[in-house]
Amino acid sequence: MSVSEPFSVVEAGAAPRVWAPGPGPRAAAPRHPLAFAPLLFLAPAHQALQPPAGPVLSFYLEDGARTVAQLHALADPATGLARSPGQAPFGGAQLAPGLGVGAVHALFEAAEAALRGLRQRRLAVRGYPFCYDPAGAAALAEALRQRGYRVALAEQNYHLDLAQDYAAGLHPSERRRLHKCARHGLVVEQEHRWFLPRAHAFISACRQERGQAQPLPLARLEALFEAFPDDYFLFSVRAPSGEWAALTVAVRVSETVLYNFYPASPLSQNALSPVVLLNEGLHAFARASGMAVLDLGTSTLPEGPNVSLLRFKRHLGATAGLRLSWEKAL
């Protein structure tokens, strides 16, 4: 099969077809309207701001005049390791409600053939958290198991259910810290993106102090805030002096999910634990915006799970779920 020309693959026993426009410098847009709201990181406009290391391939499952599923993969000519996503917290296939493993098989059958045509030897897939779309995530996991993918990484991903009161879910120790923040006059603020250079320096210093991965380069963050002003937010906890005690970049990943992307607080603030107050602010903001989930992310260090951070998220009343990464030799 040639990957330089568009091609279609008929899903066995069904009408939908996979349309793939061939490799390009960035993710291709669908031909037909999506039958689902795309996760922000999988939207072509967002992927266009993720500098690729090689050609990008897009695959869309079409059912008549609707697009009912999507998959994007980045080929790497130097290493032969293709990735989905190229640069983003997660990728994999996204399905319209009601689709199952057959849709995933159709997308990956086309993707694997096209990637082999580009001399790619392996495909790595990082899935989205199960709490975003339990049925879709389960279909992706089962189809990839059937296709011979191995689970390369299984991470605990924690989230808060916004239907539940924030304070009521806190461990007594965290409830005391929340009250302590109030007694010390700490407040949550939504900051203007003009503060991004200072905020980036603050977040970078805090994450280095705690042995966590550094954030995206400032120029990338500024481009994302500029391109998606309704989806990227900067929240802080300020002391009465006006100084920051905690900061985070929050991302509206979908209509129902707010992602606490880069929470940061210096070790000197551990006694107050202003991140408890910061999450209360995010919880209130997301709830008022009609969302259902506050994603607190995973807690993985290079050497393994960050046990203290996992405990902290449980103390916030968060629910544990899965985020899986897979790999397969092509």
GROMACS .gro file of N, CA and C in nm, residues 62-225:
model
  492
   62GLU      N    1  -1.464   0.740   0.877
   62GLU     CA    2  -1.578   0.816   0.824
   62GLU      C    3  -1.699   0.727   0.809
   63ASP      N    4  -1.812   0.776   0.855
   63ASP     CA    5  -1.940   0.707   0.840
   63ASP      C    6  -2.032   0.802   0.765
   64GLY      N    7  -2.034   0.786   0.634
   64GLY     CA    8  -2.111   0.880   0.552
   64GLY      C    9  -2.047   1.018   0.557
   65ALA      N   10  -2.127   1.116   0.595
   65ALA     CA   11  -2.078   1.254   0.601
   65ALA      C   12  -2.028   1.293   0.739
   66ARG      N   13  -2.002   1.193   0.824
   66ARG     CA   14  -1.952   1.221   0.960
   66ARG      C   15  -1.818   1.153   0.980
   67THR      N   16  -1.734   1.214   1.062
   67THR     CA   17  -1.610   1.152   1.107
   67THR      C   18  -1.633   1.102   1.249
   68VAL      N   19  -1.616   0.971   1.270
   68VAL     CA   20  -1.656   0.911   1.397
   68VAL      C   21  -1.538   0.864   1.482
   69ALA      N   22  -1.416   0.875   1.431
   69ALA     CA   23  -1.298   0.838   1.510
   69ALA      C   24  -1.175   0.898   1.444
   70GLN      N   25  -1.068   0.915   1.525
   70GLN     CA   26  -0.946   0.973   1.473
   70GLN      C   27  -0.824   0.912   1.542
   71LEU      N   28  -0.711   0.918   1.471
   71LEU     CA   29  -0.582   0.874   1.522
   71LEU      C   30  -0.474   0.951   1.449
   72HIS      N   31  -0.372   0.997   1.521
   72HIS     CA   32  -0.259   1.067   1.461
   72HIS      C   33  -0.129   1.001   1.510
   73ALA      N   34  -0.031   0.993   1.423
   73ALA     CA   35   0.098   0.934   1.459
   73ALA      C   36   0.210   1.013   1.394
   74LEU      N   37   0.321   1.025   1.465
   74LEU     CA   38   0.440   1.094   1.418
   74LEU      C   39   0.547   0.990   1.386
   75ALA      N   40   0.593   0.989   1.261
   75ALA     CA   41   0.701   0.899   1.221
   75ALA      C   42   0.836   0.965   1.247
   76ASP      N   43   0.934   0.884   1.283
   76ASP     CA   44   1.069   0.933   1.308
   76ASP      C   45   1.165   0.858   1.216
   77PRO      N   46   1.206   0.919   1.105
   77PRO     CA   47   1.295   0.849   1.011
   77PRO      C   48   1.428   0.809   1.073
   78ALA      N   49   1.474   0.883   1.173
   78ALA     CA   50   1.606   0.856   1.232
   78ALA      C   51   1.606   0.730   1.318
   79THR      N   52   1.501   0.709   1.395
   79THR     CA   53   1.499   0.598   1.490
   79THR      C   54   1.406   0.485   1.450
   80GLY      N   55   1.311   0.512   1.361
   80GLY     CA   56   1.212   0.410   1.326
   80GLY      C   57   1.107   0.390   1.432
   81LEU      N   58   1.102   0.480   1.533
   81LEU     CA   59   1.002   0.471   1.639
   81LEU      C   60   0.895   0.576   1.614
   82ALA      N   61   0.776   0.533   1.575
   82ALA     CA   62   0.662   0.623   1.557
   82ALA      C   63   0.590   0.639   1.689
   83ARG      N   64   0.531   0.757   1.708
   83ARG     CA   65   0.466   0.785   1.836
   83ARG      C   66   0.330   0.849   1.813
   84SER      N   67   0.239   0.815   1.900
   84SER     CA   68   0.109   0.881   1.905
   84SER      C   69   0.082   0.915   2.052
   85PRO      N   70   0.095   1.041   2.090
   85PRO     CA   71   0.117   1.159   2.006
   85PRO      C   72   0.265   1.184   1.984
   86GLY      N   73   0.294   1.286   1.900
   86GLY     CA   74   0.433   1.326   1.883
   86GLY      C   75   0.481   1.403   2.005
   87GLN      N   76   0.411   1.510   2.038
   87GLN     CA   77   0.442   1.590   2.157
   87GLN      C   78   0.310   1.634   2.221
   88ALA      N   79   0.269   1.568   2.324
   88ALA     CA   80   0.149   1.602   2.400
   88ALA      C   81   0.138   1.503   2.514
   89PRO      N   82   0.061   1.534   2.617
   89PRO     CA   83   0.049   1.439   2.728
   89PRO      C   84  -0.012   1.305   2.690
   90PHE      N   85  -0.097   1.303   2.588
   90PHE     CA   86  -0.158   1.176   2.550
   90PHE      C   87  -0.200   1.182   2.404
   91GLY      N   88  -0.226   1.062   2.349
   91GLY     CA   89  -0.270   1.051   2.210
   91GLY      C   90  -0.360   0.931   2.194
   92GLY      N   91  -0.330   0.845   2.096
   92GLY     CA   92  -0.414   0.729   2.073
   92GLY      C   93  -0.538   0.765   1.993
   93ALA      N   94  -0.631   0.672   1.988
   93ALA     CA   95  -0.753   0.691   1.911
   93ALA      C   96  -0.861   0.754   1.998
   94GLN      N   97  -0.939   0.844   1.938
   94GLN     CA   98  -1.056   0.899   2.004
   94GLN      C   99  -1.179   0.860   1.923
   95LEU      N  100  -1.281   0.810   1.991
   95LEU     CA  101  -1.399   0.754   1.925
   95LEU      C  102  -1.524   0.833   1.960
   96ALA      N  103  -1.618   0.834   1.867
   96ALA     CA  104  -1.750   0.888   1.897
   96ALA      C  105  -1.821   0.792   1.991
   97PRO      N  106  -1.914   0.842   2.073
   97PRO     CA  107  -1.987   0.754   2.165
   97PRO      C  108  -2.055   0.638   2.090
   98GLY      N  109  -2.045   0.521   2.147
   98GLY     CA  110  -2.111   0.404   2.089
   98GLY      C  111  -2.020   0.318   2.004
   99LEU      N  112  -1.903   0.369   1.963
   99LEU     CA  113  -1.810   0.288   1.886
   99LEU      C  114  -1.730   0.197   1.979
  100GLY      N  115  -1.682   0.088   1.923
  100GLY     CA  116  -1.609  -0.008   2.006
  100GLY      C  117  -1.477  -0.048   1.945
  101VAL      N  118  -1.434  -0.172   1.975
  101VAL     CA  119  -1.302  -0.217   1.935
  101VAL      C  120  -1.287  -0.224   1.783
  102GLY      N  121  -1.396  -0.247   1.710
  102GLY     CA  122  -1.387  -0.254   1.565
  102GLY      C  123  -1.335  -0.126   1.504
  103ALA      N  124  -1.378  -0.012   1.558
  103ALA     CA  125  -1.330   0.117   1.509
  103ALA      C  126  -1.181   0.133   1.535
  104VAL      N  127  -1.136   0.089   1.653
  104VAL     CA  128  -0.994   0.099   1.686
  104VAL      C  129  -0.912   0.010   1.592
  105HIS      N  130  -0.962  -0.111   1.566
  105HIS     CA  131  -0.891  -0.201   1.475
  105HIS      C  132  -0.877  -0.137   1.337
  106ALA      N  133  -0.983  -0.076   1.286
  106ALA     CA  134  -0.978  -0.016   1.154
  106ALA      C  135  -0.872   0.093   1.147
  107LEU      N  136  -0.867   0.179   1.248
  107LEU     CA  137  -0.770   0.288   1.250
  107LEU      C  138  -0.627   0.235   1.257
  108PHE      N  139  -0.602   0.140   1.348
  108PHE     CA  140  -0.465   0.091   1.366
  108PHE      C  141  -0.421   0.000   1.253
  109GLU      N  142  -0.514  -0.070   1.189
  109GLU     CA  143  -0.477  -0.149   1.071
  109GLU      C  144  -0.420  -0.058   0.964
  110ALA      N  145  -0.488   0.055   0.941
  110ALA     CA  146  -0.441   0.151   0.843
  110ALA      C  147  -0.310   0.217   0.888
  111ALA      N  148  -0.303   0.254   1.015
  111ALA     CA  149  -0.185   0.323   1.065
  111ALA      C  150  -0.061   0.234   1.059
  112GLU      N  151  -0.074   0.110   1.101
  112GLU     CA  152   0.042   0.020   1.102
  112GLU      C  153   0.093  -0.004   0.962
  113ALA      N  154   0.001  -0.021   0.865
  113ALA     CA  155   0.042  -0.042   0.726
  113ALA      C  156   0.116   0.081   0.672
  114ALA      N  157   0.061   0.199   0.700
  114ALA     CA  158   0.123   0.322   0.651
  114ALA      C  159   0.260   0.344   0.715
  115LEU      N  160   0.272   0.315   0.843
  115LEU     CA  161   0.400   0.335   0.913
  115LEU      C  162   0.505   0.236   0.865
  116ARG      N  163   0.464   0.113   0.838
  116ARG     CA  164   0.559   0.017   0.781
  116ARG      C  165   0.609   0.067   0.645
  117GLY      N  166   0.518   0.130   0.570
  117GLY     CA  167   0.558   0.186   0.441
  117GLY      C  168   0.660   0.298   0.455
  118LEU      N  169   0.665   0.362   0.571
  118LEU     CA  170   0.764   0.465   0.599
  118LEU      C  171   0.885   0.410   0.675
  119ARG      N  172   0.897   0.276   0.678
  119ARG     CA  173   1.010   0.207   0.741
  119ARG      C  174   1.016   0.233   0.892
  120GLN      N  175   0.900   0.247   0.951
  120GLN     CA  176   0.895   0.256   1.096
  120GLN      C  177   0.892   0.115   1.154
  121ARG      N  178   0.971   0.093   1.258
  121ARG     CA  179   0.984  -0.042   1.313
  121ARG      C  180   0.898  -0.065   1.437
  122ARG      N  181   0.862   0.045   1.506
  122ARG     CA  182   0.781   0.032   1.627
  122ARG      C  183   0.681   0.148   1.634
  123LEU      N  184   0.574   0.125   1.707
  123LEU     CA  185   0.474   0.230   1.732
  123LEU      C  186   0.449   0.235   1.882
  124ALA      N  187   0.467   0.354   1.942
  124ALA     CA  188   0.438   0.378   2.083
  124ALA      C  189   0.315   0.466   2.094
  125VAL      N  190   0.223   0.428   2.180
  125VAL     CA  191   0.095   0.498   2.195
  125VAL      C  192   0.076   0.533   2.342
  126ARG      N  193   0.051   0.659   2.370
  126ARG     CA  194   0.021   0.700   2.506
  126ARG      C  195  -0.126   0.740   2.512
  127GLY      N  196  -0.206   0.662   2.583
  127GLY     CA  197  -0.349   0.685   2.587
  127GLY      C  198  -0.388   0.795   2.684
  128TYR      N  199  -0.511   0.843   2.668
  128TYR     CA  200  -0.564   0.943   2.761
  128TYR      C  201  -0.616   0.873   2.886
  129PRO      N  202  -0.630   0.947   2.995
  129PRO     CA  203  -0.681   0.885   3.119
  129PRO      C  204  -0.820   0.824   3.099
  130PHE      N  205  -0.844   0.712   3.163
  130PHE     CA  206  -0.972   0.643   3.151
  130PHE      C  207  -1.089   0.731   3.197
  131CYS      N  208  -1.062   0.825   3.289
  131CYS     CA  209  -1.172   0.907   3.342
  131CYS      C  210  -1.227   1.003   3.237
  132TYR      N  211  -1.153   1.028   3.128
  132TYR     CA  212  -1.202   1.118   3.023
  132TYR      C  213  -1.319   1.055   2.947
  133ASP      N  214  -1.305   0.927   2.917
  133ASP     CA  215  -1.405   0.853   2.839
  133ASP      C  216  -1.385   0.706   2.868
  134PRO      N  217  -1.445   0.656   2.977
  134PRO     CA  218  -1.419   0.517   3.018
  134PRO      C  219  -1.446   0.415   2.908
  135ALA      N  220  -1.555   0.431   2.834
  135ALA     CA  221  -1.588   0.333   2.730
  135ALA      C  222  -1.487   0.338   2.616
  136GLY      N  223  -1.451   0.458   2.572
  136GLY     CA  224  -1.354   0.471   2.464
  136GLY      C  225  -1.217   0.422   2.504
  137ALA      N  226  -1.174   0.453   2.627
  137ALA     CA  227  -1.043   0.409   2.674
  137ALA      C  228  -1.039   0.256   2.686
  138ALA      N  229  -1.148   0.197   2.731
  138ALA     CA  230  -1.155   0.051   2.742
  138ALA      C  231  -1.150  -0.014   2.605
  139ALA      N  232  -1.220   0.044   2.507
  139ALA     CA  233  -1.217  -0.010   2.371
  139ALA      C  234  -1.077  -0.001   2.312
  140LEU      N  235  -1.008   0.110   2.336
  140LEU     CA  236  -0.871   0.125   2.288
  140LEU      C  237  -0.780   0.020   2.352
  141ALA      N  238  -0.791   0.002   2.483
  141ALA     CA  239  -0.706  -0.093   2.553
  141ALA      C  240  -0.730  -0.236   2.504
  142GLU      N  241  -0.857  -0.273   2.486
  142GLU     CA  242  -0.887  -0.410   2.444
  142GLU      C  243  -0.842  -0.435   2.300
  143ALA      N  244  -0.865  -0.339   2.211
  143ALA     CA  245  -0.824  -0.357   2.072
  143ALA      C  246  -0.672  -0.368   2.061
  144LEU      N  247  -0.600  -0.285   2.135
  144LEU     CA  248  -0.454  -0.292   2.128
  144LEU      C  249  -0.402  -0.423   2.187
  145ARG      N  250  -0.468  -0.472   2.292
  145ARG     CA  251  -0.431  -0.604   2.345
  145ARG      C  252  -0.447  -0.710   2.237
  146GLN      N  253  -0.561  -0.706   2.168
  146GLN     CA  254  -0.586  -0.803   2.062
  146GLN      C  255  -0.486  -0.791   1.948
  147ARG      N  256  -0.433  -0.672   1.926
  147ARG     CA  257  -0.340  -0.649   1.817
  147ARG      C  258  -0.194  -0.677   1.856
  148GLY      N  259  -0.172  -0.721   1.978
  148GLY     CA  260  -0.038  -0.760   2.019
  148GLY      C  261   0.046  -0.650   2.078
  149TYR      N  262  -0.016  -0.540   2.115
  149TYR     CA  263   0.059  -0.434   2.182
  149TYR      C  264   0.085  -0.476   2.328
  150ARG      N  265   0.200  -0.437   2.378
  150ARG     CA  266   0.230  -0.461   2.519
  150ARG      C  267   0.213  -0.330   2.595
  151VAL      N  268   0.174  -0.340   2.720
  151VAL     CA  269   0.164  -0.222   2.806
  151VAL      C  270   0.304  -0.184   2.850
  152ALA      N  271   0.353  -0.072   2.797
  152ALA     CA  272   0.488  -0.027   2.830
  152ALA      C  273   0.491   0.049   2.962
  153LEU      N  274   0.379   0.111   2.998
  153LEU     CA  275   0.372   0.188   3.122
  153LEU      C  276   0.226   0.197   3.166
  154ALA      N  277   0.201   0.160   3.291
  154ALA     CA  278   0.068   0.175   3.351
  154ALA      C  279   0.080   0.272   3.468
  155GLU      N  280   0.017   0.388   3.454
  155GLU     CA  281   0.029   0.493   3.555
  155GLU      C  282  -0.103   0.514   3.627
  156GLN      N  283  -0.093   0.547   3.754
  156GLN     CA  284  -0.212   0.589   3.829
  156GLN      C  285  -0.240   0.735   3.797
  157ASN      N  286  -0.361   0.762   3.753
  157ASN     CA  287  -0.403   0.898   3.723
  157ASN      C  288  -0.518   0.934   3.817
  158TYR      N  289  -0.505   1.047   3.884
  158TYR     CA  290  -0.605   1.085   3.984
  158TYR      C  291  -0.691   1.201   3.933
  159HIS      N  292  -0.819   1.196   3.969
  159HIS     CA  293  -0.910   1.304   3.931
  159HIS      C  294  -1.011   1.328   4.041
  160LEU      N  295  -1.064   1.450   4.042
  160LEU     CA  296  -1.172   1.488   4.133
  160LEU      C  297  -1.303   1.491   4.057
  161ASP      N  298  -1.405   1.431   4.116
  161ASP     CA  299  -1.540   1.435   4.061
  161ASP      C  300  -1.603   1.568   4.103
  162LEU      N  301  -1.633   1.654   4.006
  162LEU     CA  302  -1.680   1.788   4.039
  162LEU      C  303  -1.824   1.790   4.090
  163ALA      N  304  -1.892   1.677   4.083
  163ALA     CA  305  -2.026   1.670   4.141
  163ALA      C  306  -2.019   1.665   4.293
  164GLN      N  307  -1.901   1.635   4.347
  164GLN     CA  308  -1.884   1.624   4.491
  164GLN      C  309  -1.822   1.751   4.547
  165ASP      N  310  -1.863   1.788   4.667
  165ASP     CA  311  -1.808   1.906   4.733
  165ASP      C  312  -1.660   1.886   4.762
  166TYR      N  313  -1.581   1.988   4.735
  166TYR     CA  314  -1.436   1.976   4.750
  166TYR      C  315  -1.395   1.954   4.895
  167ALA      N  316  -1.439   2.041   4.983
  167ALA     CA  317  -1.396   2.032   5.123
  167ALA      C  318  -1.441   1.902   5.187
  168ALA      N  319  -1.559   1.853   5.148
  168ALA     CA  320  -1.612   1.731   5.209
  168ALA      C  321  -1.525   1.609   5.177
  169GLY      N  322  -1.453   1.612   5.063
  169GLY     CA  323  -1.370   1.498   5.025
  169GLY      C  324  -1.230   1.501   5.082
  170LEU      N  325  -1.193   1.610   5.149
  170LEU     CA  326  -1.056   1.623   5.199
  170LEU      C  327  -1.030   1.535   5.321
  171HIS      N  328  -0.911   1.482   5.328
  171HIS     CA  329  -0.863   1.417   5.449
  171HIS      C  330  -0.856   1.522   5.560
  172PRO      N  331  -0.882   1.484   5.685
  172PRO     CA  332  -0.879   1.584   5.793
  172PRO      C  333  -0.753   1.669   5.796
  173SER      N  334  -0.638   1.609   5.764
  173SER     CA  335  -0.513   1.686   5.766
  173SER      C  336  -0.513   1.794   5.659
  174GLU      N  337  -0.568   1.764   5.541
  174GLU     CA  338  -0.573   1.863   5.434
  174GLU      C  339  -0.680   1.969   5.461
  175ARG      N  340  -0.787   1.928   5.530
  175ARG     CA  341  -0.889   2.027   5.567
  175ARG      C  342  -0.831   2.128   5.665
  176ARG      N  343  -0.746   2.080   5.755
  176ARG     CA  344  -0.680   2.173   5.848
  176ARG      C  345  -0.588   2.269   5.773
  177ARG      N  346  -0.517   2.218   5.672
  177ARG     CA  347  -0.429   2.305   5.595
  177ARG      C  348  -0.508   2.408   5.514
  178LEU      N  349  -0.623   2.367   5.465
  178LEU     CA  350  -0.708   2.462   5.392
  178LEU      C  351  -0.752   2.576   5.483
  179HIS      N  352  -0.793   2.542   5.606
  179HIS     CA  353  -0.831   2.645   5.703
  179HIS      C  354  -0.711   2.732   5.741
  180LYS      N  355  -0.592   2.670   5.748
  180LYS     CA  356  -0.472   2.746   5.781
  180LYS      C  357  -0.440   2.848   5.672
  181CYS      N  358  -0.458   2.808   5.546
  181CYS     CA  359  -0.438   2.903   5.435
  181CYS      C  360  -0.531   3.022   5.450
  182ALA      N  361  -0.657   2.995   5.487
  182ALA     CA  362  -0.753   3.105   5.504
  182ALA      C  363  -0.711   3.196   5.619
  183ARG      N  364  -0.664   3.138   5.730
  183ARG     CA  365  -0.623   3.220   5.844
  183ARG      C  366  -0.504   3.309   5.810
  184HIS      N  367  -0.418   3.262   5.719
  184HIS     CA  368  -0.300   3.339   5.680
  184HIS      C  369  -0.330   3.436   5.565
  185GLY      N  370  -0.455   3.441   5.524
  185GLY     CA  371  -0.494   3.539   5.423
  185GLY      C  372  -0.458   3.503   5.280
  186LEU      N  373  -0.430   3.376   5.252
  186LEU     CA  374  -0.399   3.335   5.115
  186LEU      C  375  -0.526   3.332   5.031
  187VAL      N  376  -0.515   3.373   4.906
  187VAL     CA  377  -0.631   3.376   4.816
  187VAL      C  378  -0.592   3.321   4.680
  188VAL      N  379  -0.691   3.264   4.609
  188VAL     CA  380  -0.672   3.213   4.473
  188VAL      C  381  -0.701   3.325   4.374
  189GLU      N  382  -0.616   3.337   4.274
  189GLU     CA  383  -0.634   3.437   4.169
  189GLU      C  384  -0.623   3.370   4.032
  190GLN      N  385  -0.705   3.417   3.937
  190GLN     CA  386  -0.682   3.380   3.798
  190GLN      C  387  -0.599   3.491   3.737
  191GLU      N  388  -0.477   3.458   3.694
  191GLU     CA  389  -0.381   3.557   3.648
  191GLU      C  390  -0.392   3.580   3.497
  192HIS      N  391  -0.353   3.698   3.453
  192HIS     CA  392  -0.348   3.729   3.311
  192HIS      C  393  -0.226   3.662   3.250
  193ARG      N  394  -0.237   3.626   3.123
  193ARG     CA  395  -0.124   3.560   3.058
  193ARG      C  396  -0.002   3.650   3.044
  194TRP      N  397  -0.017   3.781   3.068
  194TRP     CA  398   0.100   3.869   3.070
  194TRP      C  399   0.202   3.824   3.175
  195PHE      N  400   0.153   3.751   3.278
  195PHE     CA  401   0.243   3.707   3.385
  195PHE      C  402   0.319   3.578   3.349
  196LEU      N  403   0.297   3.527   3.228
  196LEU     CA  404   0.357   3.398   3.193
  196LEU      C  405   0.509   3.392   3.210
  197PRO      N  406   0.586   3.493   3.167
  197PRO     CA  407   0.732   3.482   3.186
  197PRO      C  408   0.771   3.463   3.333
  198ARG      N  409   0.710   3.542   3.423
  198ARG     CA  410   0.739   3.526   3.566
  198ARG      C  411   0.687   3.393   3.617
  199ALA      N  412   0.568   3.356   3.572
  199ALA     CA  413   0.508   3.230   3.617
  199ALA      C  414   0.593   3.111   3.571
  200HIS      N  415   0.643   3.116   3.449
  200HIS     CA  416   0.725   3.006   3.397
  200HIS      C  417   0.851   2.990   3.480
  201ALA      N  418   0.914   3.102   3.516
  201ALA     CA  419   1.034   3.096   3.599
  201ALA      C  420   1.002   3.038   3.736
  202PHE      N  421   0.888   3.077   3.794
  202PHE     CA  422   0.846   3.026   3.925
  202PHE      C  423   0.821   2.875   3.918
  203ILE      N  424   0.746   2.831   3.818
  203ILE     CA  425   0.713   2.690   3.804
  203ILE      C  426   0.841   2.608   3.781
  204SER      N  427   0.929   2.658   3.696
  204SER     CA  428   1.054   2.586   3.666
  204SER      C  429   1.138   2.568   3.791
  205ALA      N  430   1.149   2.674   3.872
  205ALA     CA  431   1.230   2.666   3.994
  205ALA      C  432   1.169   2.567   4.093
  206CYS      N  433   1.037   2.570   4.108
  206CYS     CA  434   0.971   2.479   4.202
  206CYS      C  435   0.986   2.334   4.159
  207ARG      N  436   0.970   2.308   4.029
  207ARG     CA  437   0.978   2.171   3.981
  207ARG      C  438   1.122   2.119   3.989
  208GLN      N  439   1.218   2.204   3.965
  208GLN     CA  440   1.358   2.162   3.980
  208GLN      C  441   1.387   2.128   4.126
  209GLU      N  442   1.336   2.210   4.218
  209GLU     CA  443   1.356   2.188   4.361
  209GLU      C  444   1.299   2.054   4.406
  210ARG      N  445   1.190   2.012   4.342
  210ARG     CA  446   1.122   1.889   4.381
  210ARG      C  447   1.161   1.770   4.293
  211GLY      N  448   1.255   1.788   4.202
  211GLY     CA  449   1.299   1.678   4.118
  211GLY      C  450   1.200   1.636   4.012
  212GLN      N  451   1.113   1.729   3.971
  212GLN     CA  452   1.012   1.700   3.869
  212GLN      C  453   1.059   1.750   3.733
  213ALA      N  454   0.996   1.698   3.627
  213ALA     CA  455   1.033   1.738   3.491
  213ALA      C  456   1.003   1.886   3.470
  214GLN      N  457   1.085   1.949   3.391
  214GLN     CA  458   1.067   2.091   3.362
  214GLN      C  459   0.946   2.112   3.270
  215PRO      N  460   0.883   2.229   3.280
  215PRO     CA  461   0.769   2.257   3.193
  215PRO      C  462   0.812   2.280   3.049
  216LEU      N  463   0.714   2.294   2.962
  216LEU     CA  464   0.743   2.331   2.823
  216LEU      C  465   0.823   2.461   2.819
  217PRO      N  466   0.902   2.484   2.715
  217PRO     CA  467   0.969   2.613   2.703
  217PRO      C  468   0.869   2.728   2.704
  218LEU      N  469   0.915   2.842   2.753
  218LEU     CA  470   0.826   2.957   2.766
  218LEU      C  471   0.763   2.994   2.632
  219ALA      N  472   0.840   2.993   2.526
  219ALA     CA  473   0.786   3.031   2.395
  219ALA      C  474   0.671   2.940   2.354
  220ARG      N  475   0.682   2.810   2.384
  220ARG     CA  476   0.573   2.716   2.351
  220ARG      C  477   0.449   2.748   2.433
  221LEU      N  478   0.466   2.773   2.563
  221LEU     CA  479   0.351   2.804   2.647
  221LEU      C  480   0.284   2.934   2.601
  222GLU      N  481   0.363   3.033   2.568
  222GLU     CA  482   0.305   3.160   2.522
  222GLU      C  483   0.227   3.140   2.394
  223ALA      N  484   0.277   3.056   2.304
  223ALA     CA  485   0.206   3.029   2.179
  223ALA      C  486   0.074   2.957   2.205
  224LEU      N  487   0.073   2.865   2.302
  224LEU     CA  488  -0.049   2.792   2.335
  224LEU      C  489  -0.153   2.886   2.398
  225PHE      N  490  -0.110   2.971   2.490
  225PHE     CA  491  -0.203   3.067   2.551
  225PHE      C  492  -0.258   3.163   2.445
   0.00000   0.00000   0.00000
